[in-house]
Amino acid sequence: MRILSGIQPTGQPHLGNYFGMMEPAIRLQDEGEALYFIADLHALTTVHDPEALRRNSLEMAIDFMACGLDPKKATLFRQSDIPEVTELAWVLSSVTPMGLLKRCHSFKDKTGKGMEATHGLFSYPVLMAADIVLYDSDVVPVGQDQKQHLEVTRDLVVKINEAYGEETLRLPEPRIHAAAAAVPGLDGQKMSKSYHNTLPVFGEDKPLRKAIMRIPTDSTPLEDAKPTEESTILALYKLVASAAEFEQMVADHENGGVGYGDFKKRLFEAYWEYFAAFRRHRNEIAADPGEVTRILQDAATRAREIAVPVMDRVRKAVGLR
Ligand code: ADP
Ligand code: TRP
């Protein structure tokens, strides 16, 4: 089984990225041949500061390893190190109906928030499909928000295979981890870098404590029972607390007598503790950025060994060779 996923180097990874994608991907590194990449070509659609893109790409690789990605088990590479991916994206573009891309939420969301409607942003799902099929991927671990992009990928595989032969591209399956498919942000919307509502995995103590203390809550008096449905505090606590701690917090909501300030303190403590070992691991890795660069380069060589024959097969199938 070949497992593949990517993450954009657009800023610090947060709890949504971690529980929705990174943690499931890291678990899968023991179950098959795992290929994970830093999607710098995708990030180029929104990051136009070259220094920031370079820095974020390296930092994201460090973050992923600090969270448990083992470069001996999984191949961790930079998307742009494999030039075949843009060639394959063009081949896929040539069979992609405009309507399929027009229906994609991510383009509508981003331009709706004022981002310029560039061609890169519009054709983003085609490049993502190329990322996936270039490595004959079987399984793609992602959060719920990427489901539509996987559907586009599968549509394009079917179209190519109908036109050029069933053996041309492999059909991938999304793997969406139900318990963390859509982690809420501090404001209750989906946690996302672009909504400024995140809890970063590697944030700093004081600002994060403050951010958690600012989670909006209702005005139920301290002594009364508090609603457990649609509670951001409970949803986040469930991810970072033990089952017993979580049950206790639910009971304290139901019985009343405990205030939101107390729940928020517990949430901060559990969150801080959950990532403590990762923070230590991160400091060790970050001490030798040269080694991280070497890991990315070696991985690119391995990824290319897979990509080159697949691209050859596609060139022959479509008549470019
Ligand atoms: P962001 O929305 O913060 O820019 P990305 O688009 O870079 O996040 O997503 C990287 C990965 O993390 C994807 O697989 C995505 O599905 C997952 N992910 C992002 N936000 C969440 C969330 N709130 N809950 C679950 N998974 C998420
Ligand atoms: N679009 C994904 C995101 O924003 C990142 C990504 C790019 C990806 N190419 C991919 C994820 C291929 C899985 C497979 O999170």
Short mmCIF file of C-alpha atoms and ligand atoms in Angstrom, two decimals:
data_model
loop_
_atom_site.label_atom_id
_atom_site.label_comp_id
_atom_site.label_asym_id
_atom_site.label_seq_id
_atom_site.Cartn_x
_atom_site.Cartn_y
_atom_site.Cartn_z
CA MET A 1 0.00 0.00 0.00
CA ARG A 2 1.35 3.42 -0.92
CA ILE A 3 0.27 6.31 1.31
CA LEU A 4 0.66 9.91 0.23
CA SER A 5 -0.20 13.30 1.67
CA GLY A 6 0.95 16.90 1.54
CA ILE A 7 0.81 19.98 3.70
CA GLN A 8 1.25 23.57 2.59
CA PRO A 9 4.03 25.60 4.20
CA THR A 10 1.76 28.56 4.80
CA GLY A 11 2.43 29.06 8.52
CA GLN A 12 2.64 27.23 11.81
CA PRO A 13 0.76 23.92 11.90
CA HIS A 14 -2.21 23.93 14.27
CA LEU A 15 -4.35 21.39 16.09
CA GLY A 16 -6.59 20.96 13.03
CA ASN A 17 -3.58 20.12 10.84
CA TYR A 18 -2.15 17.86 13.52
CA PHE A 19 -5.22 15.80 14.38
CA GLY A 20 -6.78 15.97 10.91
CA MET A 21 -3.75 15.09 8.83
CA MET A 22 -0.33 14.88 10.50
CA GLU A 23 -1.16 12.43 13.26
CA PRO A 24 -3.08 10.02 10.97
CA ALA A 25 -0.27 10.27 8.39
CA ILE A 26 2.35 9.54 11.04
CA ARG A 27 0.39 6.51 12.25
CA LEU A 28 0.23 5.20 8.67
CA GLN A 29 4.01 5.36 8.20
CA ASP A 30 4.15 1.90 9.82
CA GLU A 31 1.50 0.39 7.56
CA GLY A 32 2.88 0.90 4.10
CA GLU A 33 5.19 2.94 1.94
CA ALA A 34 4.57 6.51 3.06
CA LEU A 35 5.35 9.57 0.96
CA TYR A 36 4.72 12.99 2.53
CA PHE A 37 5.61 16.31 1.05
CA ILE A 38 5.78 20.00 1.78
CA ALA A 39 3.44 21.52 -0.83
CA ASP A 40 5.50 24.58 -1.68
CA LEU A 41 4.08 24.87 -5.23
CA HIS A 42 0.61 25.02 -3.73
CA ALA A 43 1.73 27.56 -1.12
CA LEU A 44 2.99 29.79 -3.94
CA THR A 45 -0.66 30.50 -4.77
CA THR A 46 -0.97 32.46 -1.51
CA VAL A 47 2.56 33.20 -0.20
CA HIS A 48 4.30 35.79 -2.36
CA ASP A 49 7.22 36.52 -0.06
CA PRO A 50 10.18 34.37 -1.19
CA GLU A 51 11.98 34.47 2.16
CA ALA A 52 8.82 33.44 4.01
CA LEU A 53 8.18 30.56 1.60
CA ARG A 54 11.74 29.25 2.02
CA ARG A 55 11.62 29.59 5.79
CA ASN A 56 8.13 28.10 6.15
CA SER A 57 9.07 25.10 4.00
CA LEU A 58 12.02 24.19 6.21
CA GLU A 59 10.06 24.90 9.39
CA MET A 60 7.17 22.71 8.27
CA ALA A 61 9.57 19.82 7.65
CA ILE A 62 11.00 20.31 11.16
CA ASP A 63 7.49 20.48 12.65
CA PHE A 64 6.39 17.30 10.91
CA MET A 65 9.42 15.39 12.16
CA ALA A 66 9.03 16.83 15.66
CA CYS A 67 5.47 15.43 15.67
CA GLY A 68 6.77 11.94 14.97
CA LEU A 69 7.33 11.62 11.25
CA ASP A 70 10.33 9.30 11.02
CA PRO A 71 12.37 10.09 7.91
CA LYS A 72 13.71 6.52 7.97
CA LYS A 73 10.19 5.17 7.55
CA ALA A 74 8.47 7.90 5.55
CA THR A 75 9.84 9.79 2.57
CA LEU A 76 9.53 13.51 3.42
CA PHE A 77 10.27 15.70 0.42
CA ARG A 78 9.62 19.10 -1.09
CA GLN A 79 6.95 19.11 -3.82
CA SER A 80 8.98 21.41 -6.10
CA ASP A 81 11.95 19.02 -6.08
CA ILE A 82 9.98 16.71 -8.38
CA PRO A 83 9.50 18.67 -11.63
CA GLU A 84 7.42 15.87 -13.22
CA VAL A 85 4.48 16.97 -11.09
CA THR A 86 3.88 20.15 -13.09
CA GLU A 87 4.10 18.24 -16.37
CA LEU A 88 1.55 15.73 -15.14
CA ALA A 89 -0.67 18.59 -13.93
CA TRP A 90 -0.72 19.89 -17.52
CA VAL A 91 -1.74 16.51 -18.89
CA LEU A 92 -4.56 16.37 -16.34
CA SER A 93 -5.55 19.98 -17.11
CA SER A 94 -6.15 18.96 -20.66
CA VAL A 95 -9.03 16.68 -19.61
CA THR A 96 -10.33 18.80 -16.70
CA PRO A 97 -13.76 20.31 -17.32
CA MET A 98 -13.94 23.96 -16.19
CA GLY A 99 -17.20 23.16 -14.40
CA LEU A 100 -15.46 20.67 -12.11
CA LEU A 101 -13.10 23.38 -10.85
CA LYS A 102 -15.81 26.03 -10.67
CA ARG A 103 -17.65 23.87 -8.16
CA CYS A 104 -14.67 23.63 -5.77
CA HIS A 105 -15.29 25.26 -2.38
CA SER A 106 -11.70 26.23 -1.66
CA PHE A 107 -11.47 28.63 -4.61
CA LYS A 108 -14.81 30.20 -3.74
CA ASP A 109 -13.83 30.49 -0.05
CA LYS A 110 -10.48 32.08 -0.77
CA THR A 111 -11.66 34.58 -3.36
CA GLY A 112 -14.71 35.25 -1.15
CA LYS A 113 -12.28 36.36 1.55
CA GLY A 114 -10.73 38.87 -0.83
CA MET A 115 -7.88 36.83 -2.31
CA GLU A 116 -7.11 37.60 -5.95
CA ALA A 117 -8.71 35.06 -8.30
CA THR A 118 -5.52 33.80 -9.96
CA HIS A 119 -5.27 30.88 -12.34
CA GLY A 120 -3.02 29.07 -9.83
CA LEU A 121 -5.68 29.27 -7.15
CA PHE A 122 -8.33 28.10 -9.61
CA SER A 123 -6.36 25.14 -10.96
CA TYR A 124 -5.01 24.18 -7.51
CA PRO A 125 -7.01 20.90 -7.41
CA VAL A 126 -5.45 19.77 -10.71
CA LEU A 127 -1.94 20.12 -9.29
CA MET A 128 -3.13 18.28 -6.20
CA ALA A 129 -4.47 15.45 -8.37
CA ALA A 130 -1.07 15.29 -10.10
CA ASP A 131 0.62 15.08 -6.67
CA ILE A 132 -1.43 12.04 -5.86
CA VAL A 133 -1.39 10.07 -9.10
CA LEU A 134 2.29 10.74 -9.88
CA TYR A 135 3.22 8.25 -7.15
CA ASP A 136 0.56 5.61 -7.90
CA SER A 137 -0.88 6.41 -4.45
CA ASP A 138 -3.46 4.12 -2.87
CA VAL A 139 -4.41 6.01 0.30
CA VAL A 140 -4.46 9.75 1.02
CA PRO A 141 -4.89 10.80 4.68
CA VAL A 142 -6.43 14.31 4.86
CA GLY A 143 -8.98 16.35 6.84
CA GLN A 144 -12.60 16.68 5.76
CA ASP A 145 -11.96 19.96 3.90
CA GLN A 146 -9.85 18.10 1.31
CA LYS A 147 -12.53 15.53 0.48
CA GLN A 148 -13.76 17.46 -2.54
CA HIS A 149 -10.22 17.65 -3.94
CA LEU A 150 -9.95 13.87 -3.67
CA GLU A 151 -13.22 13.58 -5.56
CA VAL A 152 -11.79 15.79 -8.32
CA THR A 153 -8.70 13.57 -8.40
CA ARG A 154 -10.79 10.43 -8.74
CA ASP A 155 -12.89 12.03 -11.52
CA LEU A 156 -9.73 12.91 -13.44
CA VAL A 157 -8.31 9.40 -13.05
CA VAL A 158 -11.51 7.92 -14.45
CA LYS A 159 -11.46 10.36 -17.39
CA ILE A 160 -7.82 9.65 -18.24
CA ASN A 161 -8.27 5.91 -17.94
CA GLU A 162 -11.38 5.96 -20.14
CA ALA A 163 -9.54 7.93 -22.79
CA TYR A 164 -6.13 6.25 -22.67
CA GLY A 165 -6.54 2.82 -21.09
CA GLU A 166 -7.44 1.46 -17.66
CA GLU A 167 -3.83 0.97 -16.62
CA THR A 168 -2.78 4.60 -17.10
CA LEU A 169 -3.43 5.98 -13.58
CA ARG A 170 -4.13 4.38 -10.21
CA LEU A 171 -7.37 5.34 -8.44
CA PRO A 172 -6.65 6.70 -4.90
CA GLU A 173 -8.86 6.51 -1.80
CA PRO A 174 -9.18 9.34 0.74
CA ARG A 175 -8.65 8.36 4.38
CA ILE A 176 -10.53 10.79 6.61
CA HIS A 177 -10.18 10.26 10.34
CA ALA A 178 -13.73 10.77 11.64
CA ALA A 179 -12.80 11.83 15.19
CA ALA A 180 -10.76 14.79 13.92
CA ALA A 181 -12.26 15.45 10.49
CA ALA A 182 -13.06 19.09 11.34
CA VAL A 183 -11.38 20.49 14.45
CA PRO A 184 -13.03 23.76 15.58
CA GLY A 185 -10.99 26.93 16.00
CA LEU A 186 -11.02 29.25 19.01
CA ASP A 187 -14.01 31.11 17.53
CA GLY A 188 -16.01 27.92 16.87
CA GLN A 189 -15.53 28.01 13.05
CA LYS A 190 -13.25 25.42 11.41
CA MET A 191 -9.71 25.90 12.71
CA SER A 192 -7.71 27.37 9.84
CA LYS A 193 -4.59 29.45 9.32
CA SER A 194 -6.61 31.81 7.19
CA TYR A 195 -9.24 32.44 9.90
CA HIS A 196 -6.70 33.45 12.57
CA ASN A 197 -8.42 31.18 15.07
CA THR A 198 -5.75 28.55 15.55
CA LEU A 199 -3.97 26.85 18.40
CA PRO A 200 -0.54 26.16 16.92
CA VAL A 201 1.14 22.90 17.89
CA PHE A 202 4.38 24.77 18.61
CA GLY A 203 3.11 28.04 20.02
CA GLU A 204 4.35 29.98 23.00
CA ASP A 205 3.01 29.61 26.50
CA LYS A 206 1.67 33.08 27.34
CA PRO A 207 -0.08 34.11 24.08
CA LEU A 208 -1.72 30.68 23.84
CA ARG A 209 -2.94 30.74 27.40
CA LYS A 210 -4.44 34.16 26.61
CA ALA A 211 -5.98 32.95 23.35
CA ILE A 212 -7.64 30.03 25.17
CA MET A 213 -8.92 32.32 27.93
CA ARG A 214 -10.57 34.42 25.20
CA ILE A 215 -12.64 31.54 23.74
CA PRO A 216 -16.18 32.99 23.62
CA THR A 217 -18.63 31.34 26.03
CA ASP A 218 -22.23 32.00 27.02
CA SER A 219 -23.31 33.81 30.20
CA THR A 220 -24.51 30.78 32.22
CA PRO A 221 -23.89 31.59 35.91
CA LEU A 222 -21.08 29.64 37.60
CA GLU A 223 -23.37 27.49 39.74
CA ASP A 224 -25.65 26.39 36.84
CA ALA A 225 -25.28 23.43 34.46
CA LYS A 226 -23.59 24.35 31.18
CA PRO A 227 -24.40 23.16 27.66
CA THR A 228 -22.12 20.40 26.35
CA GLU A 229 -23.40 20.49 22.74
CA GLU A 230 -21.30 22.50 20.29
CA SER A 231 -18.82 23.46 22.99
CA THR A 232 -15.48 24.50 21.51
CA ILE A 233 -13.76 23.96 24.86
CA LEU A 234 -15.02 20.38 25.13
CA ALA A 235 -14.28 19.57 21.47
CA LEU A 236 -10.67 20.71 21.84
CA TYR A 237 -10.26 19.19 25.30
CA LYS A 238 -11.36 15.81 23.99
CA LEU A 239 -8.38 15.80 21.62
CA VAL A 240 -5.71 16.58 24.22
CA ALA A 241 -7.06 15.23 27.55
CA SER A 242 -7.26 11.64 28.79
CA ALA A 243 -10.68 9.91 28.59
CA ALA A 244 -11.07 10.25 32.39
CA GLU A 245 -10.23 13.97 32.34
CA PHE A 246 -12.69 14.51 29.51
CA GLU A 247 -15.48 12.65 31.36
CA GLN A 248 -14.78 14.76 34.44
CA MET A 249 -15.14 17.98 32.44
CA VAL A 250 -18.41 16.77 30.91
CA ALA A 251 -19.70 15.93 34.41
CA ASP A 252 -18.62 19.36 35.68
CA HIS A 253 -20.58 20.97 32.83
CA GLU A 254 -23.66 18.91 33.63
CA ASN A 255 -23.54 19.37 37.40
CA GLY A 256 -22.75 23.09 37.46
CA GLY A 257 -20.62 24.79 40.08
CA VAL A 258 -17.55 25.16 37.85
CA GLY A 259 -16.95 28.26 35.70
CA TYR A 260 -15.71 28.57 32.14
CA GLY A 261 -12.43 30.12 33.35
CA ASP A 262 -11.64 26.88 35.14
CA PHE A 263 -12.48 24.77 32.07
CA LYS A 264 -10.24 26.96 29.94
CA LYS A 265 -7.35 26.58 32.38
CA ARG A 266 -7.74 22.80 32.22
CA LEU A 267 -7.81 22.97 28.43
CA PHE A 268 -4.60 24.98 28.33
CA GLU A 269 -2.82 22.63 30.76
CA ALA A 270 -3.85 19.50 28.84
CA TYR A 271 -2.85 21.06 25.51
CA TRP A 272 0.52 22.22 26.84
CA GLU A 273 1.25 18.81 28.34
CA TYR A 274 0.12 16.91 25.23
CA PHE A 275 2.77 18.54 23.04
CA ALA A 276 5.56 18.83 25.64
CA ALA A 277 7.63 15.94 24.27
CA PHE A 278 7.17 17.23 20.71
CA ARG A 279 8.50 20.64 21.73
CA ARG A 280 11.64 19.02 23.16
CA HIS A 281 12.06 16.89 20.05
CA ARG A 282 11.62 19.98 17.89
CA ASN A 283 14.46 21.81 19.64
CA GLU A 284 16.80 18.90 18.91
CA ILE A 285 15.85 18.75 15.23
CA ALA A 286 15.95 22.52 14.73
CA ALA A 287 19.50 22.61 16.11
CA ASP A 288 20.74 21.03 12.85
CA PRO A 289 18.87 22.54 9.87
CA GLY A 290 21.57 21.23 7.51
CA GLU A 291 20.55 17.69 8.41
CA VAL A 292 16.90 18.52 7.66
CA THR A 293 17.89 19.84 4.24
CA ARG A 294 19.82 16.62 3.57
CA ILE A 295 16.83 14.52 4.61
CA LEU A 296 14.61 16.45 2.17
CA GLN A 297 17.12 16.02 -0.65
CA ASP A 298 17.58 12.28 -0.11
CA ALA A 299 13.82 11.88 0.04
CA ALA A 300 13.42 13.79 -3.23
CA THR A 301 15.78 11.32 -4.90
CA ARG A 302 13.66 8.41 -3.64
CA ALA A 303 10.38 10.10 -4.62
CA ARG A 304 11.72 10.76 -8.11
CA GLU A 305 12.56 7.09 -8.56
CA ILE A 306 8.83 6.47 -8.29
CA ALA A 307 7.68 9.53 -10.23
CA VAL A 308 9.88 9.21 -13.32
CA PRO A 309 8.55 5.80 -14.51
CA VAL A 310 4.95 6.85 -13.82
CA MET A 311 5.41 10.02 -15.87
CA ASP A 312 6.99 7.95 -18.65
CA ARG A 313 4.00 5.64 -18.64
CA VAL A 314 1.65 8.63 -18.90
CA ARG A 315 3.67 10.26 -21.72
CA LYS A 316 3.45 7.06 -23.72
CA ALA A 317 -0.23 6.57 -22.99
CA VAL A 318 -1.23 10.06 -24.14
CA GLY A 319 1.08 10.22 -27.16
CA LEU A 320 3.83 12.54 -25.97
CA ARG A 321 6.28 9.71 -26.62
P1 ADP B 1 -5.44 25.56 6.79
O1 ADP B 1 -6.92 25.51 6.58
O2 ADP B 1 -5.11 25.93 8.19
O3 ADP B 1 -4.72 26.42 5.79
P2 ADP B 1 -4.33 23.35 5.29
O4 ADP B 1 -5.25 23.66 4.16
O5 ADP B 1 -2.87 23.66 5.14
O6 ADP B 1 -4.90 24.08 6.60
O7 ADP B 1 -4.52 21.83 5.68
C1 ADP B 1 -3.51 20.87 5.89
C2 ADP B 1 -4.16 19.56 6.30
O8 ADP B 1 -4.78 19.71 7.57
C3 ADP B 1 -5.25 19.07 5.35
O9 ADP B 1 -5.22 17.67 5.26
C4 ADP B 1 -6.52 19.52 6.02
O10 ADP B 1 -7.63 18.71 5.69
C5 ADP B 1 -6.16 19.38 7.49
N1 ADP B 1 -6.93 20.34 8.28
C6 ADP B 1 -6.84 21.69 8.22
N2 ADP B 1 -7.69 22.27 9.10
C7 ADP B 1 -8.35 21.27 9.73
C8 ADP B 1 -9.33 21.21 10.76
N3 ADP B 1 -9.81 22.31 11.32
N4 ADP B 1 -9.77 20.00 11.15
C9 ADP B 1 -9.28 18.86 10.61
N5 ADP B 1 -8.34 18.84 9.63
C10 ADP B 1 -7.86 20.02 9.20
N1 TRP B 2 -4.38 20.83 -0.59
C1 TRP B 2 -3.82 20.26 0.59
C2 TRP B 2 -4.10 21.20 1.78
O1 TRP B 2 -4.33 22.36 1.65
C3 TRP B 2 -2.33 20.06 0.49
C4 TRP B 2 -2.01 19.10 -0.60
C5 TRP B 2 -1.44 19.40 -1.81
C6 TRP B 2 -2.27 17.69 -0.60
N2 TRP B 2 -1.31 18.27 -2.55
C7 TRP B 2 -1.79 17.21 -1.85
C8 TRP B 2 -2.83 16.82 0.32
C9 TRP B 2 -1.90 15.85 -2.19
C10 TRP B 2 -2.93 15.45 -0.03
C11 TRP B 2 -2.47 14.98 -1.27
O2 TRP B 2 -4.08 20.75 2.86
#
